[in-house]
Coordinates of N, CA and C in Angstrom, one line a residue:
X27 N -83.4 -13.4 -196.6 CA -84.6 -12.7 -196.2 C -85.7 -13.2 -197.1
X28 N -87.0 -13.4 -196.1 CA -88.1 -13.9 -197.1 C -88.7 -12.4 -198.0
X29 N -88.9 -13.2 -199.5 CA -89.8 -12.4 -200.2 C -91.0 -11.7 -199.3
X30 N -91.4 -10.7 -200.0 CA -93.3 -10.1 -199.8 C -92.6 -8.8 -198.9
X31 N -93.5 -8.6 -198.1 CA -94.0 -7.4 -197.1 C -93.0 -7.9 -195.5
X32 N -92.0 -7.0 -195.1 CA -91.8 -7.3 -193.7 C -93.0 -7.8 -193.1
X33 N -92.1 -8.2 -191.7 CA -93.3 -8.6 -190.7 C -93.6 -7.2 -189.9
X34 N -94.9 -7.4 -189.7 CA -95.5 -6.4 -189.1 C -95.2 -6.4 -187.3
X35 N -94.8 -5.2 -186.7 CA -94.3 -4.8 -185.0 C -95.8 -6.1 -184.4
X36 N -95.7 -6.4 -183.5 CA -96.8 -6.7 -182.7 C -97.8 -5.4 -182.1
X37 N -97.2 -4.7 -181.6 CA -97.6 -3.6 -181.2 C -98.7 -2.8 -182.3
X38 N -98.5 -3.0 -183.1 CA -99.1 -2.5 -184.5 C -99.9 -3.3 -185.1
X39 N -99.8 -4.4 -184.7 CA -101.1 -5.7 -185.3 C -101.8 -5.6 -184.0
X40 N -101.5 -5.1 -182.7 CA -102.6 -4.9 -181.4 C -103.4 -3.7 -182.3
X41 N -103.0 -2.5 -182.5 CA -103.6 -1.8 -182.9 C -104.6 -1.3 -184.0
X42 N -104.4 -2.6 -185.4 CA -104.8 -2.7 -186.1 C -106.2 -3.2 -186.1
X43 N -106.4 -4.1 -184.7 CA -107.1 -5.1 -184.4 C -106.9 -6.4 -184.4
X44 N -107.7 -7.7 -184.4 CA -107.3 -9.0 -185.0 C -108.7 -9.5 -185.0
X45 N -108.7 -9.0 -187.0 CA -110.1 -9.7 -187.3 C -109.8 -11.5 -187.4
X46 N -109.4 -11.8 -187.4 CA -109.4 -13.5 -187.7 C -109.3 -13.8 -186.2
X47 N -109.2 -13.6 -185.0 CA -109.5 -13.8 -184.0 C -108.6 -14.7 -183.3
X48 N -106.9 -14.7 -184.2 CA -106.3 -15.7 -183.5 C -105.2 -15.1 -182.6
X49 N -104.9 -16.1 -181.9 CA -103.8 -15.5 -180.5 C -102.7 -15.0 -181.6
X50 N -102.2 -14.1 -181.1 CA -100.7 -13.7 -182.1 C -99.8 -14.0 -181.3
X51 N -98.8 -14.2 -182.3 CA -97.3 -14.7 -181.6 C -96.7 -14.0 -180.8
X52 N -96.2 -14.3 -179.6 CA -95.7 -13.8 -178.7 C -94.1 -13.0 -179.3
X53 N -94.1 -11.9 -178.9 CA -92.9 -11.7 -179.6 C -91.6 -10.7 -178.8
X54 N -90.5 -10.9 -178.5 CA -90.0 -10.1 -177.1 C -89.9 -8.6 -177.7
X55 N -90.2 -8.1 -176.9 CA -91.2 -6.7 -176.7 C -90.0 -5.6 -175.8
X56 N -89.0 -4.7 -176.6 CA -87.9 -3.9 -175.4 C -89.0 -3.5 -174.7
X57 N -88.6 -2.7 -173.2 CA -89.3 -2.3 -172.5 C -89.4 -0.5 -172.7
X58 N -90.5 -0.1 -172.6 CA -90.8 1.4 -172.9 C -89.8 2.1 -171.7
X59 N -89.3 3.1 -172.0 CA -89.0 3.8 -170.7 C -89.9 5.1 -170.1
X60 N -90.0 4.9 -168.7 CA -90.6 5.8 -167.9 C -91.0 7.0 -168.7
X61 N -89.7 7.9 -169.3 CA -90.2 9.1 -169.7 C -89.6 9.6 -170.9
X62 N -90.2 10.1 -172.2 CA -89.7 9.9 -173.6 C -88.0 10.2 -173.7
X63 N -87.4 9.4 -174.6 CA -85.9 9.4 -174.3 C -85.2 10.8 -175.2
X64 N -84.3 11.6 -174.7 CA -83.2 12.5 -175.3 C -83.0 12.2 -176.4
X65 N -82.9 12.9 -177.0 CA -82.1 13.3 -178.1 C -80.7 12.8 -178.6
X66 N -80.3 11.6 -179.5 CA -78.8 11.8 -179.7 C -78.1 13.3 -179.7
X67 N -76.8 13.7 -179.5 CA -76.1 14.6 -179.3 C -76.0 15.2 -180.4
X68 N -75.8 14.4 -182.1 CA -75.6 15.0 -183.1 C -77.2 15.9 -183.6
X69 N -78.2 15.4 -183.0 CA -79.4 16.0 -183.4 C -79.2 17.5 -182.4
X70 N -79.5 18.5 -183.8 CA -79.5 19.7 -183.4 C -80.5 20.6 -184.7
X71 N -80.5 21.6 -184.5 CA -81.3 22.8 -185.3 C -83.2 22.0 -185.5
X72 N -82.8 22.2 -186.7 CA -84.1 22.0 -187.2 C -84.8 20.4 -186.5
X73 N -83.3 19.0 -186.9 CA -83.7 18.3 -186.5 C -84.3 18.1 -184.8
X74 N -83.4 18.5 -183.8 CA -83.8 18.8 -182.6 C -85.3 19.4 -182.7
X75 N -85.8 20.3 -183.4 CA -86.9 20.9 -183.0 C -87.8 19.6 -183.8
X76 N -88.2 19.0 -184.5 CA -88.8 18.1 -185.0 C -89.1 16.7 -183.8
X77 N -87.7 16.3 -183.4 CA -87.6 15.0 -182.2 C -88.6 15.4 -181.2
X78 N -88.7 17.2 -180.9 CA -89.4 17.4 -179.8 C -90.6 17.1 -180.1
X79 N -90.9 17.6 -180.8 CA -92.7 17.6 -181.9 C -93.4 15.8 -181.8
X80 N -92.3 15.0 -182.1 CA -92.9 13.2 -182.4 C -92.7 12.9 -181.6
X81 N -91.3 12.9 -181.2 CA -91.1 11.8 -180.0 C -91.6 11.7 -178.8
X82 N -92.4 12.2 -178.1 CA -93.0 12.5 -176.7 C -94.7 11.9 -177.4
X83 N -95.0 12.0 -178.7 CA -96.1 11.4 -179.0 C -95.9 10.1 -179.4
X84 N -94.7 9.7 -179.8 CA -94.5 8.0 -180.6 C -94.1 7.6 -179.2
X85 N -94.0 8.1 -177.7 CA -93.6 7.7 -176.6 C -94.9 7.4 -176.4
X86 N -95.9 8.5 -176.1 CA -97.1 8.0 -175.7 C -98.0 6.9 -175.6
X87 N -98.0 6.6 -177.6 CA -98.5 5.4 -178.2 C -97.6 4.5 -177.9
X88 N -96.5 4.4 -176.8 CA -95.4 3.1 -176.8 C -94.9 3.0 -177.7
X89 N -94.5 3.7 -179.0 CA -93.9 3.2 -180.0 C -92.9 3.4 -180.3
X90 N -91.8 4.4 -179.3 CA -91.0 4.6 -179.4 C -90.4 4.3 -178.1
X91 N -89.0 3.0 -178.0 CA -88.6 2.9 -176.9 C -87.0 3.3 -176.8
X92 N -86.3 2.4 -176.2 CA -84.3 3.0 -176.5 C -84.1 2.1 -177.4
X93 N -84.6 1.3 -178.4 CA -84.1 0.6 -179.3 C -84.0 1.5 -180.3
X94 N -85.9 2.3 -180.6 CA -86.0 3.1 -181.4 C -85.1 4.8 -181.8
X95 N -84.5 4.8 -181.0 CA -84.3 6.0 -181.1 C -82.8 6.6 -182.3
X96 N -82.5 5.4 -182.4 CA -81.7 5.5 -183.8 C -82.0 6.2 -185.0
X97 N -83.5 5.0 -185.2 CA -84.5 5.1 -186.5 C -84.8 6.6 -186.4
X98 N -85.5 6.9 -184.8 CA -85.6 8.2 -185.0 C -85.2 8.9 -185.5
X99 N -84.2 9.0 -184.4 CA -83.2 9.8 -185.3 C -82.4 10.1 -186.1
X100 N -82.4 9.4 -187.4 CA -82.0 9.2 -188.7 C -83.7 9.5 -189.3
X101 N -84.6 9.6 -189.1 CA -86.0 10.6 -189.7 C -85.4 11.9 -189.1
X102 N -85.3 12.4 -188.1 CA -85.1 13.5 -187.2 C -83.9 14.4 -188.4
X103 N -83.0 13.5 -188.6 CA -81.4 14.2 -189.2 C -82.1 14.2 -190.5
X104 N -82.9 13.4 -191.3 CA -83.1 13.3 -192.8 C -84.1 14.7 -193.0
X105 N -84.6 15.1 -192.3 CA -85.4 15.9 -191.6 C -84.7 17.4 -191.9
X106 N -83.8 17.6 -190.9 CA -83.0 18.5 -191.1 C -82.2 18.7 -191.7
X107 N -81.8 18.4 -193.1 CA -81.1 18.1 -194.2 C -82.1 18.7 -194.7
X108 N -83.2 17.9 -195.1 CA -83.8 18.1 -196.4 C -84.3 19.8 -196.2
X109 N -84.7 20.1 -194.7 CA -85.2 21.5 -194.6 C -83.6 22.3 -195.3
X110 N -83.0 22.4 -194.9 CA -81.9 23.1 -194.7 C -81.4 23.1 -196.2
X111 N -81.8 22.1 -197.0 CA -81.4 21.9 -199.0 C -82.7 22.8 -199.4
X112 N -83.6 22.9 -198.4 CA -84.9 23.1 -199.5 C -85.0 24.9 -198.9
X113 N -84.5 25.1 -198.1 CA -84.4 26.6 -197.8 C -83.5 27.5 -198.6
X114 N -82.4 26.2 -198.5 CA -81.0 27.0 -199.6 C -82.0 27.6 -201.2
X115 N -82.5 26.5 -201.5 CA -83.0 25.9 -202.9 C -84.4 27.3 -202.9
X116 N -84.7 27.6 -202.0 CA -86.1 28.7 -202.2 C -85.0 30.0 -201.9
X117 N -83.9 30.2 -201.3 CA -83.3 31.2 -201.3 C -82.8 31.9 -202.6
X118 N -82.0 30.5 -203.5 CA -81.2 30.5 -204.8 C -82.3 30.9 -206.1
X119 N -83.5 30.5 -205.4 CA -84.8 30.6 -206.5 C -84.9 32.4 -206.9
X120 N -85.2 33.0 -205.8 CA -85.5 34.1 -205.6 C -84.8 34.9 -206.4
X121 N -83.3 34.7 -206.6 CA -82.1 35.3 -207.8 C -82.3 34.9 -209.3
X122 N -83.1 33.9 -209.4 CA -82.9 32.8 -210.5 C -84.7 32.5 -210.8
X123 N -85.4 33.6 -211.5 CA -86.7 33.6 -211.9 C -87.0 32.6 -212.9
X124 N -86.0 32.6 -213.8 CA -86.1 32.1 -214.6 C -85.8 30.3 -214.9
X125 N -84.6 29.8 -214.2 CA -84.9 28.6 -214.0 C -84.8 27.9 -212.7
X126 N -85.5 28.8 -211.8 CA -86.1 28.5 -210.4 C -85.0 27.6 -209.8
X127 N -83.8 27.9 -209.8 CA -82.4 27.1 -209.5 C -82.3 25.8 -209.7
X128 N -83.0 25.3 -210.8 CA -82.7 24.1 -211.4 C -81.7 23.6 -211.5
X129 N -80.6 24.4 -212.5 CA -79.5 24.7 -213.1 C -78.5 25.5 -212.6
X130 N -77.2 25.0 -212.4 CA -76.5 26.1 -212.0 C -75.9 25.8 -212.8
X131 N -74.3 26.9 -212.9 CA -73.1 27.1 -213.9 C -72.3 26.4 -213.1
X132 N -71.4 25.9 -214.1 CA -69.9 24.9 -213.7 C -69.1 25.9 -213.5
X133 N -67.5 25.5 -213.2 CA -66.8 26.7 -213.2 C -66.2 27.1 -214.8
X134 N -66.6 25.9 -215.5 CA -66.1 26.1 -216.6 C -67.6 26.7 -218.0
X135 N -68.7 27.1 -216.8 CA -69.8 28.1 -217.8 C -70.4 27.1 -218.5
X136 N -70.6 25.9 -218.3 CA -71.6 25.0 -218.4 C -72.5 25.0 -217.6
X137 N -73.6 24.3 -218.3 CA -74.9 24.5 -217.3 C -75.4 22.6 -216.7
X138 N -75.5 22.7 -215.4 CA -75.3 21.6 -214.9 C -76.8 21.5 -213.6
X139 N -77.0 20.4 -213.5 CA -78.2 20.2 -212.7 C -77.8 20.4 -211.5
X140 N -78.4 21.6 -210.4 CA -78.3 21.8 -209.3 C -78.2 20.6 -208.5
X141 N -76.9 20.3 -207.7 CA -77.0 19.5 -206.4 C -77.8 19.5 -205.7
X142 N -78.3 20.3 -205.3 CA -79.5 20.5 -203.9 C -80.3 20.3 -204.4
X143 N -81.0 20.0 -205.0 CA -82.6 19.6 -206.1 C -81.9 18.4 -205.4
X144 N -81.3 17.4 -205.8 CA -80.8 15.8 -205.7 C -80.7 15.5 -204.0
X145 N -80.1 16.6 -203.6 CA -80.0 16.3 -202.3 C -81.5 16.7 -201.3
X146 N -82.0 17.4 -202.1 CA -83.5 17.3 -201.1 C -84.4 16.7 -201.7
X147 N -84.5 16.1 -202.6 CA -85.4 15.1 -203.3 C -84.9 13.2 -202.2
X148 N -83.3 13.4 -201.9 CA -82.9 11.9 -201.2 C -83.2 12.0 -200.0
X149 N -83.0 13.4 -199.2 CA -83.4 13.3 -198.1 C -84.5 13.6 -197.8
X150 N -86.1 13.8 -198.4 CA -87.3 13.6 -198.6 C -87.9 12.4 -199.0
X151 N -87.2 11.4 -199.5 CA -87.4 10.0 -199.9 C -87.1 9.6 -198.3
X152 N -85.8 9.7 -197.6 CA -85.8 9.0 -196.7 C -86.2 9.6 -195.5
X153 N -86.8 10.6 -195.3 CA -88.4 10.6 -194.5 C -89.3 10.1 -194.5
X154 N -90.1 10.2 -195.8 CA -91.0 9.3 -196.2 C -90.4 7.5 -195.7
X155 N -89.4 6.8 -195.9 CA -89.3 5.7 -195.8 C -89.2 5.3 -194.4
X156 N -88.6 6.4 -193.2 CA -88.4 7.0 -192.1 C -89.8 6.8 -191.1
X157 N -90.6 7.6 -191.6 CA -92.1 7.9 -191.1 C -92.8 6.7 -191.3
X158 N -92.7 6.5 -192.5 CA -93.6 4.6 -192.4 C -93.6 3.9 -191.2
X159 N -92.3 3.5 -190.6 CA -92.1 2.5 -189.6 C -92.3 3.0 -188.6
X160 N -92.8 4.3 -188.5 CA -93.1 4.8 -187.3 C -94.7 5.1 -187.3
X161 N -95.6 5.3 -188.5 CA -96.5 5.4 -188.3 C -97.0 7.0 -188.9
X162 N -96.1 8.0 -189.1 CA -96.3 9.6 -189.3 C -97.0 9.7 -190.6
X163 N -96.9 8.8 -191.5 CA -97.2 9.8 -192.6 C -99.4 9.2 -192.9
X164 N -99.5 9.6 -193.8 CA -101.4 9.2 -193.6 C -101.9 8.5 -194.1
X165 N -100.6 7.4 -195.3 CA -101.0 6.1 -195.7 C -100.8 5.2 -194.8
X166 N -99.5 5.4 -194.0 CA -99.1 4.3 -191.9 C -100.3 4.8 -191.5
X167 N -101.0 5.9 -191.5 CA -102.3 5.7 -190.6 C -103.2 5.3 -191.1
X168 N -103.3 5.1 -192.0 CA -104.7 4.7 -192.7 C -104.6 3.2 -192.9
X169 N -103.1 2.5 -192.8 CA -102.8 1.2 -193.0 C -103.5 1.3 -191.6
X170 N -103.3 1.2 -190.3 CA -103.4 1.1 -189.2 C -104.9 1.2 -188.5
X171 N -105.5 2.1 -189.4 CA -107.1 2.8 -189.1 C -107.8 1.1 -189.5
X172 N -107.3 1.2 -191.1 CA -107.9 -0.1 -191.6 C -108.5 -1.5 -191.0
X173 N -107.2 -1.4 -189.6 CA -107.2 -2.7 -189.4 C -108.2 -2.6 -188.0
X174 N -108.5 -1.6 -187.8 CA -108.7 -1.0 -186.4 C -110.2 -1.4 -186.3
X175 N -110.7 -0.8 -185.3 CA -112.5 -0.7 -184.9 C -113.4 -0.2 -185.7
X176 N -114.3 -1.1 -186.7 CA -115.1 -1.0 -187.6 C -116.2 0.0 -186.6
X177 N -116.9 0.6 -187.5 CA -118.5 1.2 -186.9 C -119.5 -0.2 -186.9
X178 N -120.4 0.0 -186.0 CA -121.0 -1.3 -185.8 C -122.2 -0.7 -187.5
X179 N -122.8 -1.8 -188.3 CA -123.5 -2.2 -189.2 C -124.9 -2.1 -188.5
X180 N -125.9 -1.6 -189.1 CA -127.3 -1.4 -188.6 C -127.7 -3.1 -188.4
X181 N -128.3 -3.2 -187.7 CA -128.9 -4.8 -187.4 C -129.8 -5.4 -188.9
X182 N -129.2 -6.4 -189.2 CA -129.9 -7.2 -190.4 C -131.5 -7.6 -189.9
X183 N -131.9 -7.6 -191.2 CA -133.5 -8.5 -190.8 C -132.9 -10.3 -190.3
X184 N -131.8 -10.2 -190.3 CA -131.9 -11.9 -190.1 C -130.8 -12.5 -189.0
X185 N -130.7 -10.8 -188.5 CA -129.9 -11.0 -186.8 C -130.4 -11.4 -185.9
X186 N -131.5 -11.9 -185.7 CA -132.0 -13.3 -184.7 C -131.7 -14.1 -185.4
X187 N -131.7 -15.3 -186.1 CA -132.2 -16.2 -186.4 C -130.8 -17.3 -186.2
X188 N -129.6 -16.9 -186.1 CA -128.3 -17.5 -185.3 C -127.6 -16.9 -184.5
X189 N -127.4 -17.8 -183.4 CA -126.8 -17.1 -182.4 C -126.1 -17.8 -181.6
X190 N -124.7 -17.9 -181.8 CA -123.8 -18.9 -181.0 C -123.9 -20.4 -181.8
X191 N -124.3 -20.6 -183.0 CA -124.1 -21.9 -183.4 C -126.0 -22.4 -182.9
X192 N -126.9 -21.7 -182.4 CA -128.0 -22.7 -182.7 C -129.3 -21.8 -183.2
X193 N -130.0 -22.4 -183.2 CA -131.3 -21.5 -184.2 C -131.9 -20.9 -183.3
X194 N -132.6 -19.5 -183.6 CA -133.8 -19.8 -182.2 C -134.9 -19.6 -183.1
X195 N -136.0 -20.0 -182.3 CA -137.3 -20.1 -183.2 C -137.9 -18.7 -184.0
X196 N -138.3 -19.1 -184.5 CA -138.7 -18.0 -185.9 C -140.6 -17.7 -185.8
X197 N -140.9 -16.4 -186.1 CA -142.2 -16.7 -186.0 C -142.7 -16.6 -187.6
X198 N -143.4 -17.4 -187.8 CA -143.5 -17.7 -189.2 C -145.1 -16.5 -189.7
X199 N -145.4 -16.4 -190.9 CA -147.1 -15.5 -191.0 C -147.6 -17.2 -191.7
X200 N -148.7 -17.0 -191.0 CA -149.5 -18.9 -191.8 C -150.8 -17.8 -192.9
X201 N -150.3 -18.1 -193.9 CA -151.4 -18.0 -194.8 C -152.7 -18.4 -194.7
X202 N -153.1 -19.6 -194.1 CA -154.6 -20.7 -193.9 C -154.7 -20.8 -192.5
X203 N -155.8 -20.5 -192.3 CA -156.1 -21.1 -190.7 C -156.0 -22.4 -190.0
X204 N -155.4 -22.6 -188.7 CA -154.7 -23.4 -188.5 C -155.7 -25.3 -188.9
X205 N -155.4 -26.1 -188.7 CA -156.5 -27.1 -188.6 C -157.3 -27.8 -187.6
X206 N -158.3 -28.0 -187.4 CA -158.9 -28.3 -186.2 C -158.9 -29.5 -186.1
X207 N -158.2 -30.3 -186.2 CA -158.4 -32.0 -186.5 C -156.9 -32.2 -185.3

């Protein structure tokens, strides 16, 4: 694999714009389907209610086709994990004022760093890594805005003076009157 930055979807360099103005590579493109796709079978609870929420809009934008729906849903499942660690984790808090369930006891009365802290900190990492390639979170949109439709710039004092590669005439102020000779 080459070093740097993946390559960017096509689909997403359309939407970015194309300030350098060159043809982009043609690149084979799955075909969107008619009407936003189901849910894998294993997606249920929380995750199920989230797929409903994006996927009918990442359909809309075309950006979600049957190739996609893996990715999805592996954001969708990371999704419902991490809720499901972080609800345990505000439940266990509520008992535990004092170290906000940081810490729990071993069986052997040691004090040991709560699992679920680890497990909703990994499956919040891989949302965030999740949502990128799809566009969700506000730095994907603002990469995306960036590349997108500038506001037009108020007209310069010297937006006549080229146009298409030739000059057009200028009207000059003559200091001295002209000469009569």
């Amino acid at each position: 694999m080459k070093p740097g930055p993946p390559p960017t979807p096509l689909h997403l360099k359309l939407m970015r714009g194309n300030p350098g103005k060159r043809r982009p590579k043609p690149e084979p493109e799955p075909t969107v389907p008619p009407s936003c796709p189901e849910p894998p079978s294993f997606i249920t609870g929380y995750a199920a209610d989230l797929w409903w929420e994006t996927a009918p809009e990442l359909h809309r934008l075309h950006l979600l086709t049957r190739i996609d729906v893996p990715a999805l849903a592996a954001y969708c499942h990371a999704y419902g994990q991490w809720r499901l660690a972080a609800e345990t984790l505000t439940r266990m808090q509520a008992n535990d004022p004092v170290m906000n369930a940081q810490l729990i006891r071993t069986k052997f009365g040691d004090a040991a760093a709560n699992p679920l802290v680890s497990i909703a900190r990994k499956h919040a990492a891989d949302m965030i890594k999740f949502a990128n390639e799809f566009g969700l979170t506000a730095a994907a949109r603002s990469r995306l805005a960036a590349g997108g439709v500038t506001p037009p710039s108020p007209p310069s004092k010297f937006a006549g003076l080229i146009s298409d590669g030739t000059v057009l005439p200028m009207m000059m102020k003559r200091t001295s009157p002209p000469d009569a000779s």
